[in-house]
Amino acid sequence: MSSPKKTCSLSIELLPEFGWSIRNQPVYGPGSVFQGFVNLNIDTPMSIERVRLVFYAIETIPSFEVSPGVIRSAKNMIFSTQTVLWHSNQTLQQLSQKRKHIFPFTIQMPMIQFPPSVDHTSYKCNFLLVALLDTPTLDIPVIKKEVPVLCMPFVTTSFLKIPTVLTKEKKSLSAKVQMTAQEYVLGDNISLNLHVERKNNWKKESKNSLQFVTAHLKLIQTLSIRHSDDIPDQIKCVASVSSNLLLIKSLDGSGMYCDGDLTLKIPNDISPSYDYGKLANIFYRLQITVEQKSSLGNIWKQCVSLDSVHITIGTLGYGIRSSNEIKLYSDLDTPISPLFMKAVEYEDALPLYDSSKLPSYENIPSF
């Protein structure tokens, strides 16, 4: 038996944005206004009651087994709003069969700091546009189309007034790190200067062999679940780089040293830092490790590590401030939803071209 033919289809198209984007996908923040179309293609005649567009955001903690038989999960509806794009009782516009219909829409985000769009195994925050076609009968399955919307909060960044200097020493190996910033935006490079010293109290090595230290930089993300103390923090490395630095003999012969300017690229598609979530928060730290292996092999090595260099991953560049009107969603007693806006004709718009109002160039005297 053949399957029933598809009677119609829905699609959602967001208009291109010329501002913030990640992997060619537009990003929206507090106060953003974005536009698009819902496309309805009718293949065979059918009875349609209305066409709706729903915009909602939801954050969830998937089921997590904290101990045998003990499951933890959570769900929070951040906002939900909808508009009716077309209704069957509208007399001005009737849906003719077997043709394409386009329904424009405009949405304005409120001045609210929502959590960012997150897709983590232990926490998800999704912003979704859903186009729905309602029919007056129940014998036709629900026809809908979902499209994710990428949303980010405004997280400011700034340079340090005084550079951060960190030192660590273990046995004969010491490291000194200097940083001029600990706040960066997505896609930036974390930059630092590293100075390493090694004293001459190691076991005897080959005098003619070159000696190196290896510096490892790791950006560590911590997802902290606020909803339940039973769920441990989810920690993972989101970026890393390693560099070999040649040791140089010191002038006084007491040991060896090296200097290096190191950088670590921050991925464009990770979540920014935030600490106001109802269910979860995200933090970052930079782990700096310097190690040296024996030139005779991997029998022994020395290592120093700085594990807790706090890093803020922001969304606004240096010097860009966010509005004082922005509020945190976690501070609201009642959720505030985005608004579906109607088309507005601006009073200061240029008038339409009208050739009858142009001067006659034949009557203009020549000079």
CSV table of C-alpha atoms in Angstrom, one decimal:
chain,number,residue,atom,x,y,z
A,1,MET,CA,0.0,0.0,0.0
A,2,SER,CA,1.5,3.3,-1.0
A,3,SER,CA,2.0,6.0,1.6
A,4,PRO,CA,-0.3,9.1,1.5
A,5,LYS,CA,1.0,12.0,-0.6
A,6,LYS,CA,2.3,15.1,1.1
A,7,THR,CA,-0.4,17.8,0.9
A,8,CYS,CA,1.7,20.8,1.9
A,9,SER,CA,5.0,21.9,3.4
A,10,LEU,CA,6.3,24.6,5.7
A,11,SER,CA,9.7,26.3,5.8
A,12,ILE,CA,11.2,29.2,7.8
A,13,GLU,CA,13.7,31.6,6.2
A,14,LEU,CA,15.6,34.2,8.2
A,15,LEU,CA,16.8,37.2,6.4
A,16,PRO,CA,20.6,37.7,6.2
A,17,GLU,CA,22.1,39.8,9.0
A,18,PHE,CA,25.2,42.0,8.5
A,19,GLY,CA,26.3,42.0,12.1
A,20,TRP,CA,27.3,39.3,14.5
A,21,SER,CA,27.5,35.7,13.1
A,22,ILE,CA,29.0,32.4,14.0
A,23,ARG,CA,29.8,29.9,11.2
A,24,ASN,CA,27.7,32.0,8.9
A,25,GLN,CA,24.7,31.8,11.2
A,26,PRO,CA,23.3,35.1,12.5
A,27,VAL,CA,23.5,35.7,16.3
A,28,TYR,CA,20.9,37.7,18.3
A,29,GLY,CA,21.3,39.3,21.6
A,30,PRO,CA,19.3,41.6,23.9
A,31,GLY,CA,17.3,44.2,21.9
A,32,SER,CA,18.0,42.5,18.5
A,33,VAL,CA,15.4,42.8,15.8
A,34,PHE,CA,15.4,40.1,13.1
A,35,GLN,CA,13.1,39.3,10.2
A,36,GLY,CA,12.1,36.4,8.1
A,37,PHE,CA,9.4,34.5,6.2
A,38,VAL,CA,7.3,31.5,6.7
A,39,ASN,CA,6.8,29.7,3.4
A,40,LEU,CA,3.7,27.6,2.8
A,41,ASN,CA,3.6,25.3,-0.3
A,42,ILE,CA,0.2,23.7,-0.9
A,43,ASP,CA,0.5,20.6,-3.1
A,44,THR,CA,-3.1,19.4,-3.0
A,45,PRO,CA,-6.3,21.0,-1.8
A,46,MET,CA,-6.8,20.8,1.9
A,47,SER,CA,-8.7,22.6,4.7
A,48,ILE,CA,-6.6,25.0,6.6
A,49,GLU,CA,-7.7,26.8,9.8
A,50,ARG,CA,-4.7,29.0,10.5
A,51,VAL,CA,-0.9,29.4,10.2
A,52,ARG,CA,1.0,30.1,13.4
A,53,LEU,CA,4.6,31.0,14.3
A,54,VAL,CA,5.8,30.1,17.8
A,55,PHE,CA,9.1,31.4,19.3
A,56,TYR,CA,10.2,29.8,22.6
A,57,ALA,CA,13.3,29.1,24.6
A,58,ILE,CA,13.9,26.2,27.0
A,59,GLU,CA,16.8,25.1,29.1
A,60,THR,CA,17.0,21.4,30.2
A,61,ILE,CA,19.2,19.1,32.2
A,62,PRO,CA,18.9,15.7,30.7
A,63,SER,CA,18.3,12.7,33.0
A,64,PHE,CA,21.5,12.0,35.0
A,65,GLU,CA,22.0,9.0,37.2
A,66,VAL,CA,23.8,10.4,40.3
A,67,SER,CA,23.7,6.9,41.9
A,68,PRO,CA,22.2,3.6,41.2
A,69,GLY,CA,18.4,4.2,40.8
A,70,VAL,CA,18.6,7.9,41.6
A,71,ILE,CA,17.9,10.1,38.5
A,72,ARG,CA,18.2,13.9,38.4
A,73,SER,CA,16.8,16.1,35.6
A,74,ALA,CA,15.3,19.6,35.2
A,75,LYS,CA,13.5,21.8,32.7
A,76,ASN,CA,12.8,25.5,32.7
A,77,MET,CA,10.7,27.3,30.1
A,78,ILE,CA,12.5,30.7,29.6
A,79,PHE,CA,9.8,32.2,27.4
A,80,SER,CA,7.2,31.3,24.9
A,81,THR,CA,5.2,33.5,22.5
A,82,GLN,CA,3.3,33.1,19.3
A,83,THR,CA,1.5,35.0,16.5
A,84,VAL,CA,-1.1,34.0,14.0
A,85,LEU,CA,0.2,34.7,10.5
A,86,TRP,CA,-3.1,33.7,8.8
A,87,HIS,CA,-6.6,32.7,9.9
A,88,SER,CA,-9.4,31.2,7.9
A,89,ASN,CA,-11.9,33.9,9.1
A,90,GLN,CA,-9.7,36.6,7.4
A,91,THR,CA,-11.7,37.9,4.4
A,92,LEU,CA,-8.9,40.1,3.0
A,93,GLN,CA,-6.6,37.2,2.2
A,94,GLN,CA,-7.8,33.7,1.2
A,95,LEU,CA,-5.4,30.9,0.6
A,96,SER,CA,-5.8,29.6,-3.0
A,97,GLN,CA,-4.8,26.1,-3.6
A,98,LYS,CA,-1.7,24.8,-5.4
A,99,ARG,CA,0.5,27.9,-4.9
A,100,LYS,CA,3.2,29.2,-2.6
A,101,HIS,CA,2.3,31.6,0.2
A,102,ILE,CA,4.8,33.8,2.0
A,103,PHE,CA,4.1,35.2,5.5
A,104,PRO,CA,6.7,37.8,6.7
A,105,PHE,CA,7.5,38.3,10.4
A,106,THR,CA,9.6,40.6,12.6
A,107,ILE,CA,10.7,39.8,16.1
A,108,GLN,CA,12.3,42.0,18.7
A,109,MET,CA,14.3,40.5,21.5
A,110,PRO,CA,13.7,42.1,25.0
A,111,MET,CA,16.5,43.8,26.9
A,112,ILE,CA,17.1,40.6,28.9
A,113,GLN,CA,20.2,38.6,29.4
A,114,PHE,CA,19.1,35.1,28.6
A,115,PRO,CA,21.5,32.1,28.8
A,116,PRO,CA,23.4,31.5,25.6
A,117,SER,CA,22.5,28.8,23.1
A,118,VAL,CA,24.2,25.7,24.6
A,119,ASP,CA,24.3,22.1,23.3
A,120,HIS,CA,26.1,20.1,26.0
A,121,THR,CA,25.5,16.5,27.0
A,122,SER,CA,24.6,17.6,30.6
A,123,TYR,CA,22.8,20.9,29.8
A,124,LYS,CA,21.0,22.3,26.8
A,125,CYS,CA,19.5,25.8,26.1
A,126,ASN,CA,17.6,26.0,22.9
A,127,PHE,CA,15.9,29.0,21.1
A,128,LEU,CA,13.4,27.7,18.5
A,129,LEU,CA,11.1,29.1,15.9
A,130,VAL,CA,8.3,26.7,15.0
A,131,ALA,CA,5.9,27.2,12.1
A,132,LEU,CA,2.6,25.4,12.6
A,133,LEU,CA,-0.3,24.7,10.3
A,134,ASP,CA,-3.6,24.0,12.1
A,135,THR,CA,-6.5,22.1,10.4
A,136,PRO,CA,-10.1,22.0,11.5
A,137,THR,CA,-10.1,18.2,11.6
A,138,LEU,CA,-7.9,15.7,13.6
A,139,ASP,CA,-7.4,13.2,10.7
A,140,ILE,CA,-4.5,15.2,9.3
A,141,PRO,CA,-1.2,15.0,11.2
A,142,VAL,CA,0.2,18.2,12.6
A,143,ILE,CA,2.4,20.0,10.0
A,144,LYS,CA,5.2,22.0,11.5
A,145,LYS,CA,8.8,23.1,10.8
A,146,GLU,CA,11.4,23.9,13.5
A,147,VAL,CA,14.4,26.2,13.0
A,148,PRO,CA,17.0,26.9,15.8
A,149,VAL,CA,17.9,30.5,16.5
A,150,LEU,CA,21.4,31.3,17.9
A,151,CYS,CA,21.2,33.7,20.8
A,152,MET,CA,24.0,35.1,23.0
A,153,PRO,CA,24.1,37.5,26.0
A,154,PHE,CA,26.2,40.6,26.1
A,155,VAL,CA,29.4,39.8,28.1
A,156,THR,CA,31.7,42.8,28.3
A,157,THR,CA,35.5,42.5,28.2
A,158,SER,CA,38.4,44.8,29.2
A,159,PHE,CA,42.2,45.0,29.3
A,160,LEU,CA,44.0,44.7,32.7
A,161,LYS,CA,45.2,48.0,34.1
A,162,ILE,CA,48.2,46.1,35.6
A,163,PRO,CA,49.6,43.0,33.9
A,164,THR,CA,49.0,39.7,35.7
A,165,VAL,CA,52.3,38.1,36.8
A,166,LEU,CA,52.2,34.4,38.0
A,167,THR,CA,55.2,32.3,39.1
A,168,LYS,CA,55.6,28.7,40.0
A,169,GLU,CA,58.7,26.7,41.0
A,170,LYS,CA,59.2,23.0,41.5
A,171,LYS,CA,62.6,21.5,42.3
A,172,SER,CA,65.0,23.0,39.7
A,173,LEU,CA,62.4,24.2,37.2
A,174,SER,CA,60.6,27.5,37.5
A,175,ALA,CA,58.1,29.4,35.3
A,176,LYS,CA,57.0,33.0,35.2
A,177,VAL,CA,53.9,34.1,33.2
A,178,GLN,CA,52.9,37.6,32.3
A,179,MET,CA,49.5,38.4,30.8
A,180,THR,CA,48.0,41.8,29.8
A,181,ALA,CA,44.4,40.5,29.5
A,182,GLN,CA,42.3,37.7,31.0
A,183,GLU,CA,39.1,38.7,29.2
A,184,TYR,CA,38.6,37.8,25.5
A,185,VAL,CA,35.9,37.5,22.9
A,186,LEU,CA,35.1,34.4,20.8
A,187,GLY,CA,37.7,33.9,18.2
A,188,ASP,CA,40.4,35.9,20.0
A,189,ASN,CA,43.9,34.7,20.8
A,190,ILE,CA,44.9,34.3,24.4
A,191,SER,CA,48.4,35.8,24.6
A,192,LEU,CA,51.1,35.5,27.3
A,193,ASN,CA,54.8,35.8,27.8
A,194,LEU,CA,56.6,32.8,29.4
A,195,HIS,CA,60.0,32.9,31.1
A,196,VAL,CA,61.5,29.6,32.2
A,197,GLU,CA,64.6,28.9,34.3
A,198,ARG,CA,66.3,25.6,35.0
A,199,LYS,CA,69.0,25.2,37.6
A,200,ASN,CA,72.0,23.0,37.1
A,201,ASN,CA,71.2,20.4,39.7
A,202,TRP,CA,69.9,17.7,37.3
A,203,LYS,CA,71.6,14.4,36.7
A,204,LYS,CA,74.4,14.4,34.2
A,205,GLU,CA,73.4,14.8,30.6
A,206,SER,CA,75.2,15.0,27.3
A,207,LYS,CA,77.0,18.3,27.0
A,208,ASN,CA,76.5,18.6,23.3
A,209,SER,CA,72.7,17.9,23.2
A,210,LEU,CA,70.2,20.6,22.8
A,211,GLN,CA,67.8,21.0,25.6
A,212,PHE,CA,64.2,22.1,25.3
A,213,VAL,CA,61.1,22.6,27.5
A,214,THR,CA,57.6,22.0,26.2
A,215,ALA,CA,54.9,24.5,27.2
A,216,HIS,CA,51.3,23.3,27.1
A,217,LEU,CA,48.3,25.8,27.1
A,218,LYS,CA,44.8,24.4,27.7
A,219,LEU,CA,41.6,26.3,27.9
A,220,ILE,CA,39.4,24.4,30.3
A,221,GLN,CA,35.6,24.8,30.3
A,222,THR,CA,33.6,24.1,33.5
A,223,LEU,CA,29.8,23.6,33.3
A,224,SER,CA,28.5,23.9,36.8
A,225,ILE,CA,25.0,22.6,37.4
A,226,ARG,CA,23.1,24.8,39.9
A,227,HIS,CA,19.9,22.9,40.0
A,228,SER,CA,21.3,19.9,41.9
A,229,ASP,CA,24.4,19.5,44.1
A,230,ASP,CA,24.4,15.8,43.2
A,231,ILE,CA,25.5,16.4,39.6
A,232,PRO,CA,29.3,17.0,39.4
A,233,ASP,CA,30.8,19.8,37.4
A,234,GLN,CA,31.3,18.8,33.8
A,235,ILE,CA,34.9,19.7,32.8
A,236,LYS,CA,36.5,19.5,29.4
A,237,CYS,CA,39.3,21.0,27.4
A,238,VAL,CA,38.0,23.2,24.5
A,239,ALA,CA,41.3,24.4,23.0
A,240,SER,CA,45.0,23.4,23.4
A,241,VAL,CA,48.4,24.1,21.9
A,242,SER,CA,52.0,23.0,22.7
A,243,SER,CA,55.2,24.7,21.9
A,244,ASN,CA,58.9,23.6,22.2
A,245,LEU,CA,61.3,26.3,23.6
A,246,LEU,CA,65.1,26.0,23.3
A,247,LEU,CA,67.0,26.4,26.6
A,248,ILE,CA,69.9,28.8,26.6
A,249,LYS,CA,72.8,28.7,29.1
A,250,SER,CA,72.9,31.6,31.5
A,251,LEU,CA,75.9,33.9,31.5
A,252,ASP,CA,76.9,33.0,35.1
A,253,GLY,CA,76.7,29.3,34.3
A,254,SER,CA,74.2,28.6,37.1
A,255,GLY,CA,71.6,27.1,34.8
A,256,MET,CA,69.6,27.6,31.6
A,257,TYR,CA,66.6,29.7,30.6
A,258,CYS,CA,64.2,30.6,27.8
A,259,ASP,CA,61.6,33.1,26.9
A,260,GLY,CA,58.6,32.7,24.6
A,261,ASP,CA,55.5,34.6,23.5
A,262,LEU,CA,52.7,32.0,23.3
A,263,THR,CA,49.1,32.2,21.9
A,264,LEU,CA,46.1,30.0,22.1
A,265,LYS,CA,43.2,30.4,19.7
A,266,ILE,CA,39.7,30.6,21.3
A,267,PRO,CA,37.1,28.7,19.2
A,268,ASN,CA,34.3,30.7,17.7
A,269,ASP,CA,31.6,28.2,18.6
A,270,ILE,CA,32.0,27.7,22.3
A,271,SER,CA,29.6,29.3,24.9
A,272,PRO,CA,30.6,32.5,26.5
A,273,SER,CA,31.1,32.8,30.3
A,274,TYR,CA,28.0,33.5,32.4
A,275,ASP,CA,27.2,33.2,36.1
A,276,TYR,CA,23.5,34.1,36.3
A,277,GLY,CA,21.8,30.9,35.0
A,278,LYS,CA,18.9,29.2,36.8
A,279,LEU,CA,20.1,25.7,36.0
A,280,ALA,CA,23.7,26.0,35.0
A,281,ASN,CA,26.7,28.4,34.6
A,282,ILE,CA,29.8,28.2,32.5
A,283,PHE,CA,33.3,29.2,33.5
A,284,TYR,CA,36.8,29.0,32.0
A,285,ARG,CA,40.3,28.8,33.2
A,286,LEU,CA,43.7,28.6,31.5
A,287,GLN,CA,46.0,25.7,32.4
A,288,ILE,CA,49.7,26.4,31.8
A,289,THR,CA,52.2,23.5,32.1
A,290,VAL,CA,55.9,23.5,31.5
A,291,GLU,CA,57.8,20.3,31.4
A,292,GLN,CA,61.3,19.0,30.4
A,293,LYS,CA,62.2,15.5,29.6
A,294,SER,CA,65.7,14.1,30.0
A,295,SER,CA,67.8,14.2,26.8
A,296,LEU,CA,68.6,10.6,27.5
A,297,GLY,CA,65.0,9.5,27.1
A,298,ASN,CA,61.7,9.7,29.0
A,299,ILE,CA,63.1,8.1,32.2
A,300,TRP,CA,62.4,11.2,34.3
A,301,LYS,CA,61.1,14.7,33.8
A,302,GLN,CA,60.4,17.9,35.7
A,303,CYS,CA,57.1,19.8,35.4
A,304,VAL,CA,55.6,22.9,36.8
A,305,SER,CA,51.9,23.8,36.3
A,306,LEU,CA,49.6,26.8,36.8
A,307,ASP,CA,46.1,25.4,36.8
A,308,SER,CA,43.8,28.2,37.9
A,309,VAL,CA,44.3,31.3,35.6
A,310,HIS,CA,40.7,32.7,35.4
A,311,ILE,CA,39.6,33.5,31.9
A,312,THR,CA,36.4,35.3,30.8
A,313,ILE,CA,35.0,34.5,27.4
A,314,GLY,CA,32.9,37.5,26.4
A,315,THR,CA,30.9,38.6,23.4
A,316,LEU,CA,31.6,42.4,23.3
A,317,GLY,CA,35.0,43.7,22.3
A,318,TYR,CA,37.2,45.9,24.5
A,319,GLY,CA,35.6,49.3,25.3
A,320,ILE,CA,32.1,48.3,24.1
A,321,ARG,CA,29.6,48.7,27.0
A,322,SER,CA,26.1,47.1,27.2
A,323,SER,CA,23.0,49.1,28.1
A,324,ASN,CA,22.1,49.8,31.7
A,325,GLU,CA,18.5,48.8,30.9
A,326,ILE,CA,19.5,45.1,30.5
A,327,LYS,CA,18.2,42.8,33.2
A,328,LEU,CA,19.0,39.2,34.0
A,329,TYR,CA,16.3,36.6,33.3
A,330,SER,CA,17.0,34.9,36.6
A,331,ASP,CA,16.0,38.2,38.4
A,332,LEU,CA,12.6,38.3,36.9
A,333,ASP,CA,9.5,37.3,38.8
A,334,THR,CA,7.5,36.9,35.5
A,335,PRO,CA,9.2,35.9,32.2
A,336,ILE,CA,9.5,38.5,29.5
A,337,SER,CA,9.0,37.3,26.0
A,338,PRO,CA,10.2,38.6,22.6
A,339,LEU,CA,7.7,40.7,20.6
A,340,PHE,CA,6.2,40.0,17.2
A,341,MET,CA,6.2,43.4,15.5
A,342,LYS,CA,4.2,44.8,12.7
A,343,ALA,CA,5.7,46.6,9.7
A,344,VAL,CA,6.4,50.2,10.5
A,345,GLU,CA,6.6,53.1,8.0
A,346,TYR,CA,9.1,55.6,9.2
A,347,GLU,CA,8.2,59.3,8.9
A,348,ASP,CA,11.8,60.3,8.0
A,349,ALA,CA,12.0,57.8,5.1
A,350,LEU,CA,12.9,59.1,1.7
A,351,PRO,CA,9.8,59.7,-0.6
A,352,LEU,CA,9.2,57.4,-3.5
A,353,TYR,CA,10.7,58.4,-6.9
A,354,ASP,CA,8.4,60.6,-8.9
A,355,SER,CA,9.7,61.9,-12.2
A,356,SER,CA,6.9,64.5,-12.4
A,357,LYS,CA,8.5,66.4,-9.5
A,358,LEU,CA,11.9,66.6,-11.0
A,359,PRO,CA,12.9,69.9,-12.6
A,360,SER,CA,13.0,70.2,-16.4
A,361,TYR,CA,16.6,70.2,-17.3
A,362,GLU,CA,15.8,72.0,-20.6
A,363,ASN,CA,14.7,75.1,-18.6
A,364,ILE,CA,17.9,75.3,-16.6
A,365,PRO,CA,20.1,78.1,-17.9
A,366,SER,CA,23.7,77.3,-18.9
A,367,PHE,CA,26.6,79.2,-17.4
